[in-house]
Amino acid sequence: MNPANDDQHGLTGREAVEATAAVWLSLRDRGMTAAETEAFVRWLQESPEHAAVFEELQQTWRDFDQLATLLRPGAAPDPDTLAPRRRRRFARLPLVSLAAAAGLALLALGIWEWRGPQHFAETPVGAFQKIDLPDGSVAQLNTDSAIDVDMRGNERRVRIVRGEIDFAVRKDRAHPFIVSAGRVEVRAVGTAFNVRARDARVEVLVSEGLVQVCDAVKRQPLLPPAAGTGEPAYLAVGDRAVISAPPPAAAEPVAVQVQRVSGEQLRRALAWQERRLEFDDTPLGEVVAEFNRYNRVKLVVTDAQLAARPFSGTFRTDGYEALVALLQHSFGVTVVRQGDAIQLAPR
């Protein structure tokens, strides 16, 4: 099933194609998996219009990048930047073969860059950044994260390119605050929530107020209506939504699991904002994965029993050496160092 061709959600054919193309652009900028790449090529092959819409939308973002140069102090105006351009009309485009559409896919994957390498805000591995957004909201970027921001019109939009970001949203009912991560949209007015995007999975954790999670392609809420009222359902304080969001053309539906977390669990989940990692009976394999997010030196656990062993403790995000020393001297773990990797094995 291709969600872009589903006409049951109030979208015209053109609107559905544009919505799907926008999600593909977001996924491509984040970096596609092999399965997503295959699905993307199939989507382009379905219709010449798909490739044309994708190209036009990407060109629009290129134009925005050029216009951004006009805002830099001392920038020399370029008359070509504001020169009128002939708008493409798909009805006049010559029909192209499926092979040509596949060729456009390869160009998109290998050559084109959506909005270029620069983003509104970006952190490398091990770094953090707290920034004020143009609307007065605040975003805190965790390690290896990037966002783009668009505050034009009646909506305040932030696109997560990769990583994890915590938002404190300034209240403005006339201008909804919308965070997109691949196929998932999180909508709020004035609230605080954390979003982590990784591959085809998005996690949303609410620490203040209410938020709504939606499918960006189908333009509909992901949570069923509230029982008895039929009103839209929201995530509240202490709710964590784990969303499996396959690529737009995939047959698998978007799946959502909502969990309630305690105040202590909420505090631990957000401890990264204070440069800490806190674990409570967490499998060692997950502990290692968290440390690897923040450090160039990678910890490796190949033994399944050791990886499943529960572990508790509090560390600095860059404190992998303290973890290794504790495991070696108190848990009887063998440590082997090889370049930028540290292998952990049972004795």
Short mmCIF file of C-alpha atoms in Angstrom, two decimals:
data_model
loop_
_atom_site.label_atom_id
_atom_site.label_comp_id
_atom_site.label_asym_id
_atom_site.label_seq_id
_atom_site.Cartn_x
_atom_site.Cartn_y
_atom_site.Cartn_z
CA MET A 1 0.00 0.00 0.00
CA ASN A 2 1.23 3.49 -0.88
CA PRO A 3 -0.16 6.12 1.55
CA ALA A 4 0.44 8.86 -1.02
CA ASN A 5 -2.27 7.32 -3.22
CA ASP A 6 -4.84 7.06 -0.41
CA ASP A 7 -7.67 9.48 -1.23
CA GLN A 8 -9.62 8.86 1.98
CA HIS A 9 -7.96 11.59 4.01
CA GLY A 10 -9.09 14.79 2.31
CA LEU A 11 -6.07 15.24 0.05
CA THR A 12 -6.18 15.77 -3.68
CA GLY A 13 -3.86 13.73 -5.88
CA ARG A 14 -1.40 16.63 -6.18
CA GLU A 15 -1.52 17.40 -2.44
CA ALA A 16 -0.86 13.77 -1.59
CA VAL A 17 2.16 13.66 -3.91
CA GLU A 18 3.56 16.88 -2.43
CA ALA A 19 3.07 15.63 1.14
CA THR A 20 4.83 12.37 0.33
CA ALA A 21 7.67 14.15 -1.49
CA ALA A 22 8.22 16.38 1.56
CA VAL A 23 8.56 13.33 3.80
CA TRP A 24 11.01 11.72 1.36
CA LEU A 25 13.11 14.90 1.42
CA SER A 26 13.18 14.79 5.20
CA LEU A 27 14.17 11.12 5.25
CA ARG A 28 16.85 11.65 2.64
CA ASP A 29 18.39 14.56 4.55
CA ARG A 30 18.50 12.41 7.68
CA GLY A 31 20.05 9.55 5.69
CA MET A 32 18.04 6.65 4.26
CA THR A 33 18.38 3.03 5.18
CA ALA A 34 18.68 0.46 2.39
CA ALA A 35 14.98 -0.41 2.73
CA GLU A 36 13.97 3.26 2.60
CA THR A 37 16.14 3.84 -0.46
CA GLU A 38 14.47 0.93 -2.25
CA ALA A 39 11.00 2.21 -1.31
CA PHE A 40 11.93 5.72 -2.45
CA VAL A 41 13.04 4.50 -5.88
CA ARG A 42 9.80 2.49 -6.22
CA TRP A 43 7.78 5.60 -5.38
CA LEU A 44 9.59 7.63 -8.05
CA GLN A 45 8.99 4.87 -10.58
CA GLU A 46 5.24 4.84 -9.96
CA SER A 47 4.66 8.10 -11.86
CA PRO A 48 6.66 10.75 -13.74
CA GLU A 49 4.84 13.32 -11.60
CA HIS A 50 6.47 11.93 -8.46
CA ALA A 51 9.97 12.64 -9.78
CA ALA A 52 8.92 16.07 -11.05
CA VAL A 53 7.34 17.10 -7.72
CA PHE A 54 10.37 15.85 -5.82
CA GLU A 55 12.69 17.88 -8.05
CA GLU A 56 10.56 21.03 -7.82
CA LEU A 57 10.28 20.86 -4.03
CA GLN A 58 14.01 20.36 -3.71
CA GLN A 59 14.66 23.35 -6.01
CA THR A 60 12.40 25.46 -3.79
CA TRP A 61 14.62 24.74 -0.80
CA ARG A 62 17.69 25.57 -2.86
CA ASP A 63 16.09 28.94 -3.59
CA PHE A 64 15.50 29.50 0.13
CA ASP A 65 19.20 28.87 0.77
CA GLN A 66 20.12 31.49 -1.83
CA LEU A 67 17.71 34.00 -0.31
CA ALA A 68 19.25 33.38 3.12
CA THR A 69 22.51 34.86 1.84
CA LEU A 70 20.75 38.22 1.44
CA LEU A 71 20.28 38.37 5.22
CA ARG A 72 23.99 38.18 5.97
CA PRO A 73 25.60 41.51 6.89
CA GLY A 74 27.63 42.93 4.03
CA ALA A 75 26.36 40.39 1.53
CA ALA A 76 26.41 41.68 -2.03
CA PRO A 77 22.99 41.38 -3.70
CA ASP A 78 22.80 38.91 -6.54
CA PRO A 79 20.26 39.98 -9.19
CA ASP A 80 19.85 36.37 -10.30
CA THR A 81 18.62 35.34 -6.85
CA LEU A 82 15.42 37.38 -7.12
CA ALA A 83 14.98 37.02 -10.87
CA PRO A 84 11.59 35.57 -11.85
CA ARG A 85 11.61 31.96 -12.92
CA ARG A 86 9.25 30.13 -15.16
CA ARG A 87 7.12 27.82 -13.03
CA ARG A 88 7.03 24.19 -14.03
CA ARG A 89 3.63 22.85 -14.96
CA PHE A 90 3.39 19.11 -14.80
CA ALA A 91 0.70 18.94 -17.48
CA ARG A 92 3.27 20.24 -19.97
CA LEU A 93 6.07 17.93 -18.92
CA PRO A 94 6.89 15.24 -21.45
CA LEU A 95 6.21 11.75 -20.24
CA VAL A 96 9.36 10.01 -19.12
CA SER A 97 10.03 6.34 -18.89
CA LEU A 98 10.32 4.45 -15.64
CA ALA A 99 14.02 4.13 -16.31
CA ALA A 100 14.33 7.92 -16.46
CA ALA A 101 12.45 8.22 -13.19
CA ALA A 102 14.88 5.75 -11.64
CA GLY A 103 17.72 7.89 -12.98
CA LEU A 104 16.26 10.90 -11.19
CA ALA A 105 16.20 8.82 -8.03
CA LEU A 106 19.90 8.10 -8.34
CA LEU A 107 20.60 11.78 -8.90
CA ALA A 108 18.58 12.64 -5.83
CA LEU A 109 20.41 10.10 -3.71
CA GLY A 110 23.89 10.78 -4.98
CA ILE A 111 24.12 14.41 -6.06
CA TRP A 112 21.32 16.64 -4.86
CA GLU A 113 21.51 18.17 -1.41
CA TRP A 114 18.33 19.39 0.26
CA ARG A 115 19.11 22.78 1.80
CA GLY A 116 22.82 21.98 1.72
CA PRO A 117 24.99 20.89 4.66
CA GLN A 118 24.10 23.88 6.86
CA HIS A 119 21.15 23.72 9.24
CA PHE A 120 19.54 26.23 11.57
CA ALA A 121 21.28 24.54 14.51
CA GLU A 122 23.54 21.49 14.67
CA THR A 123 25.68 19.64 17.22
CA PRO A 124 28.52 17.18 16.59
CA VAL A 125 29.01 13.99 18.61
CA GLY A 126 29.47 14.80 22.29
CA ALA A 127 28.27 18.42 22.06
CA PHE A 128 25.11 20.14 23.31
CA GLN A 129 23.43 23.40 22.37
CA LYS A 130 20.60 25.47 23.85
CA ILE A 131 19.14 28.01 21.43
CA ASP A 132 16.35 30.58 21.37
CA LEU A 133 14.06 30.08 18.39
CA PRO A 134 12.74 33.11 16.46
CA ASP A 135 9.31 32.83 18.13
CA GLY A 136 10.70 32.88 21.68
CA SER A 137 10.57 29.12 22.21
CA VAL A 138 13.69 27.28 23.36
CA ALA A 139 15.30 24.17 21.87
CA GLN A 140 17.99 22.08 23.52
CA LEU A 141 19.93 19.87 21.13
CA ASN A 142 21.47 16.66 22.39
CA THR A 143 24.58 15.05 20.90
CA ASP A 144 24.78 14.65 17.10
CA SER A 145 21.53 16.51 16.38
CA ALA A 146 20.33 19.01 13.78
CA ILE A 147 17.17 21.02 13.11
CA ASP A 148 15.76 23.34 10.46
CA VAL A 149 13.25 26.06 11.35
CA ASP A 150 10.48 27.78 9.39
CA MET A 151 8.45 30.41 11.28
CA ARG A 152 6.67 31.92 8.28
CA GLY A 153 2.90 32.02 7.90
CA ASN A 154 0.44 30.75 10.49
CA GLU A 155 2.52 27.82 11.71
CA ARG A 156 5.79 27.53 13.58
CA ARG A 157 7.63 24.57 12.10
CA VAL A 158 10.79 22.78 13.21
CA ARG A 159 12.16 19.81 11.28
CA ILE A 160 14.40 17.35 13.09
CA VAL A 161 17.09 16.29 10.65
CA ARG A 162 18.58 13.87 13.16
CA GLY A 163 19.09 13.31 16.86
CA GLU A 164 17.25 14.38 20.00
CA ILE A 165 15.84 17.78 20.92
CA ASP A 166 13.92 19.08 23.92
CA PHE A 167 11.46 21.92 23.27
CA ALA A 168 10.01 24.53 25.61
CA VAL A 169 7.29 26.12 23.48
CA ARG A 170 6.08 29.69 23.93
CA LYS A 171 2.28 29.84 24.02
CA ASP A 172 0.70 31.22 20.86
CA ARG A 173 -2.67 29.67 20.02
CA ALA A 174 -2.84 31.47 16.69
CA HIS A 175 0.39 29.82 15.53
CA PRO A 176 0.66 26.08 16.31
CA PHE A 177 4.15 24.74 16.98
CA ILE A 178 4.81 21.69 14.78
CA VAL A 179 7.87 19.46 15.02
CA SER A 180 8.39 16.96 12.19
CA ALA A 181 10.65 13.92 12.29
CA GLY A 182 10.37 11.94 9.09
CA ARG A 183 6.77 10.86 8.77
CA VAL A 184 5.78 11.94 12.29
CA GLU A 185 4.50 15.38 13.31
CA VAL A 186 4.20 16.58 16.90
CA ARG A 187 1.78 19.49 17.35
CA ALA A 188 1.69 21.80 20.37
CA VAL A 189 0.69 25.31 21.39
CA GLY A 190 2.52 25.99 24.66
CA THR A 191 4.18 23.01 26.29
CA ALA A 192 7.47 21.17 26.84
CA PHE A 193 8.40 17.88 25.23
CA ASN A 194 11.36 15.83 24.06
CA VAL A 195 11.67 14.20 20.62
CA ARG A 196 14.26 11.61 19.63
CA ALA A 197 14.47 10.42 16.02
CA ARG A 198 16.45 7.34 15.08
CA ASP A 199 16.02 5.44 11.81
CA ALA A 200 12.30 4.67 11.41
CA ARG A 201 11.53 5.18 15.11
CA VAL A 202 10.47 8.38 16.85
CA GLU A 203 10.09 8.79 20.62
CA VAL A 204 8.07 11.64 22.13
CA LEU A 205 8.18 12.37 25.88
CA VAL A 206 5.95 15.09 27.37
CA SER A 207 7.14 17.01 30.43
CA GLU A 208 4.57 19.83 30.38
CA GLY A 209 1.17 20.46 28.77
CA LEU A 210 -0.37 18.45 25.93
CA VAL A 211 0.82 17.45 22.46
CA GLN A 212 -0.74 15.65 19.52
CA VAL A 213 1.12 13.19 17.29
CA CYS A 214 0.11 12.94 13.62
CA ASP A 215 0.97 11.15 10.39
CA ALA A 216 2.55 13.79 8.13
CA VAL A 217 1.53 11.92 4.97
CA LYS A 218 -2.08 11.09 5.79
CA ARG A 219 -2.57 14.35 7.72
CA GLN A 220 -4.40 12.61 10.54
CA PRO A 221 -3.81 11.96 14.27
CA LEU A 222 -1.96 8.79 15.19
CA LEU A 223 -3.86 8.28 18.45
CA PRO A 224 -7.49 7.08 18.42
CA PRO A 225 -10.13 9.62 19.54
CA ALA A 226 -10.80 9.93 23.25
CA ALA A 227 -13.32 7.36 24.47
CA GLY A 228 -16.88 8.63 24.77
CA THR A 229 -16.23 12.10 23.34
CA GLY A 230 -14.74 11.50 19.92
CA GLU A 231 -12.37 14.40 20.58
CA PRO A 232 -8.72 14.16 19.44
CA ALA A 233 -6.47 12.35 21.90
CA TYR A 234 -3.34 14.01 23.27
CA LEU A 235 -0.18 12.98 25.05
CA ALA A 236 -0.04 14.46 28.55
CA VAL A 237 2.72 14.97 31.12
CA GLY A 238 4.48 11.68 31.77
CA ASP A 239 3.36 10.09 28.49
CA ARG A 240 5.98 8.56 26.24
CA ALA A 241 4.96 7.64 22.69
CA VAL A 242 7.18 5.21 20.79
CA ILE A 243 6.28 5.50 17.12
CA SER A 244 7.36 3.10 14.39
CA ALA A 245 7.17 5.17 11.21
CA PRO A 246 8.13 3.26 8.04
CA PRO A 247 8.87 5.20 4.84
CA PRO A 248 5.85 6.67 3.02
CA ALA A 249 5.62 3.99 0.32
CA ALA A 250 6.07 1.05 2.70
CA ALA A 251 3.24 -1.39 3.24
CA GLU A 252 3.65 -1.36 7.02
CA PRO A 253 1.34 1.06 8.88
CA VAL A 254 2.55 3.58 11.43
CA ALA A 255 2.42 1.97 14.88
CA VAL A 256 2.21 3.85 18.18
CA GLN A 257 2.77 2.61 21.72
CA VAL A 258 2.04 4.97 24.61
CA GLN A 259 3.63 4.37 28.01
CA ARG A 260 3.21 6.17 31.32
CA VAL A 261 6.47 7.02 33.05
CA SER A 262 7.00 8.05 36.65
CA GLY A 263 8.43 11.39 37.68
CA GLU A 264 11.74 9.69 38.44
CA GLN A 265 11.82 8.00 35.03
CA LEU A 266 11.05 11.33 33.38
CA ARG A 267 13.92 12.99 35.25
CA ARG A 268 16.35 10.23 34.25
CA ALA A 269 15.29 10.42 30.60
CA LEU A 270 16.07 14.16 30.54
CA ALA A 271 19.28 13.96 32.58
CA TRP A 272 21.28 14.47 29.37
CA GLN A 273 20.39 18.16 29.60
CA GLU A 274 22.69 18.29 32.64
CA ARG A 275 25.36 16.20 30.86
CA ARG A 276 24.49 13.07 32.84
CA LEU A 277 23.48 9.52 32.01
CA GLU A 278 21.44 7.71 34.67
CA PHE A 279 20.66 4.00 34.59
CA ASP A 280 18.42 1.87 36.80
CA ASP A 281 18.61 -1.89 36.17
CA THR A 282 19.30 -1.13 32.52
CA PRO A 283 20.74 -3.95 30.36
CA LEU A 284 24.45 -3.33 29.84
CA GLY A 285 23.98 -3.45 26.07
CA GLU A 286 21.66 -0.43 26.28
CA VAL A 287 24.08 1.34 28.64
CA VAL A 288 26.88 0.87 26.11
CA ALA A 289 24.67 2.13 23.27
CA GLU A 290 23.91 5.32 25.21
CA PHE A 291 27.58 6.02 25.92
CA ASN A 292 28.40 5.45 22.25
CA ARG A 293 26.00 8.25 21.28
CA TYR A 294 28.17 10.78 23.10
CA ASN A 295 31.72 9.59 22.45
CA ARG A 296 34.05 8.94 19.53
CA VAL A 297 35.53 5.96 21.36
CA LYS A 298 33.03 3.12 21.04
CA LEU A 299 32.32 0.41 23.59
CA VAL A 300 31.66 -3.07 22.21
CA VAL A 301 29.88 -5.96 23.96
CA THR A 302 29.67 -9.16 21.93
CA ASP A 303 28.61 -11.58 24.69
CA ALA A 304 24.80 -11.82 24.87
CA GLN A 305 24.68 -12.70 28.57
CA LEU A 306 26.93 -9.79 29.49
CA ALA A 307 24.86 -7.42 27.32
CA ALA A 308 21.69 -8.52 29.14
CA ARG A 309 23.15 -8.02 32.62
CA PRO A 310 21.29 -5.24 34.52
CA PHE A 311 23.32 -2.21 35.47
CA SER A 312 22.65 0.89 37.60
CA GLY A 313 24.67 4.06 38.01
CA THR A 314 25.11 7.74 37.16
CA PHE A 315 27.90 9.04 34.92
CA ARG A 316 28.93 12.07 32.92
CA THR A 317 28.06 11.72 29.26
CA ASP A 318 31.79 11.67 28.46
CA GLY A 319 32.60 9.35 31.37
CA TYR A 320 33.04 6.10 29.48
CA GLU A 321 36.43 5.54 31.13
CA ALA A 322 34.76 5.59 34.55
CA LEU A 323 32.27 2.99 33.33
CA VAL A 324 35.02 0.79 31.90
CA ALA A 325 37.03 0.97 35.15
CA LEU A 326 33.96 0.07 37.22
CA LEU A 327 33.11 -2.89 35.00
CA GLN A 328 36.70 -4.11 35.04
CA HIS A 329 37.33 -3.89 38.78
CA SER A 330 33.90 -4.50 40.30
CA PHE A 331 32.11 -6.69 37.76
CA GLY A 332 34.99 -8.86 36.55
CA VAL A 333 34.80 -7.69 32.93
CA THR A 334 37.79 -8.15 30.62
CA VAL A 335 38.77 -5.00 28.73
CA VAL A 336 40.58 -5.02 25.37
CA ARG A 337 41.47 -1.72 23.69
CA GLN A 338 41.82 -1.57 19.91
CA GLY A 339 42.18 1.93 18.47
CA ASP A 340 38.92 3.82 19.03
CA ALA A 341 37.12 0.71 20.28
CA ILE A 342 37.01 -0.85 23.74
CA GLN A 343 35.82 -4.44 23.82
CA LEU A 344 34.09 -5.67 26.96
CA ALA A 345 33.90 -9.41 27.59
CA PRO A 346 33.22 -11.72 30.55
CA ARG A 347 36.19 -13.39 32.21
#
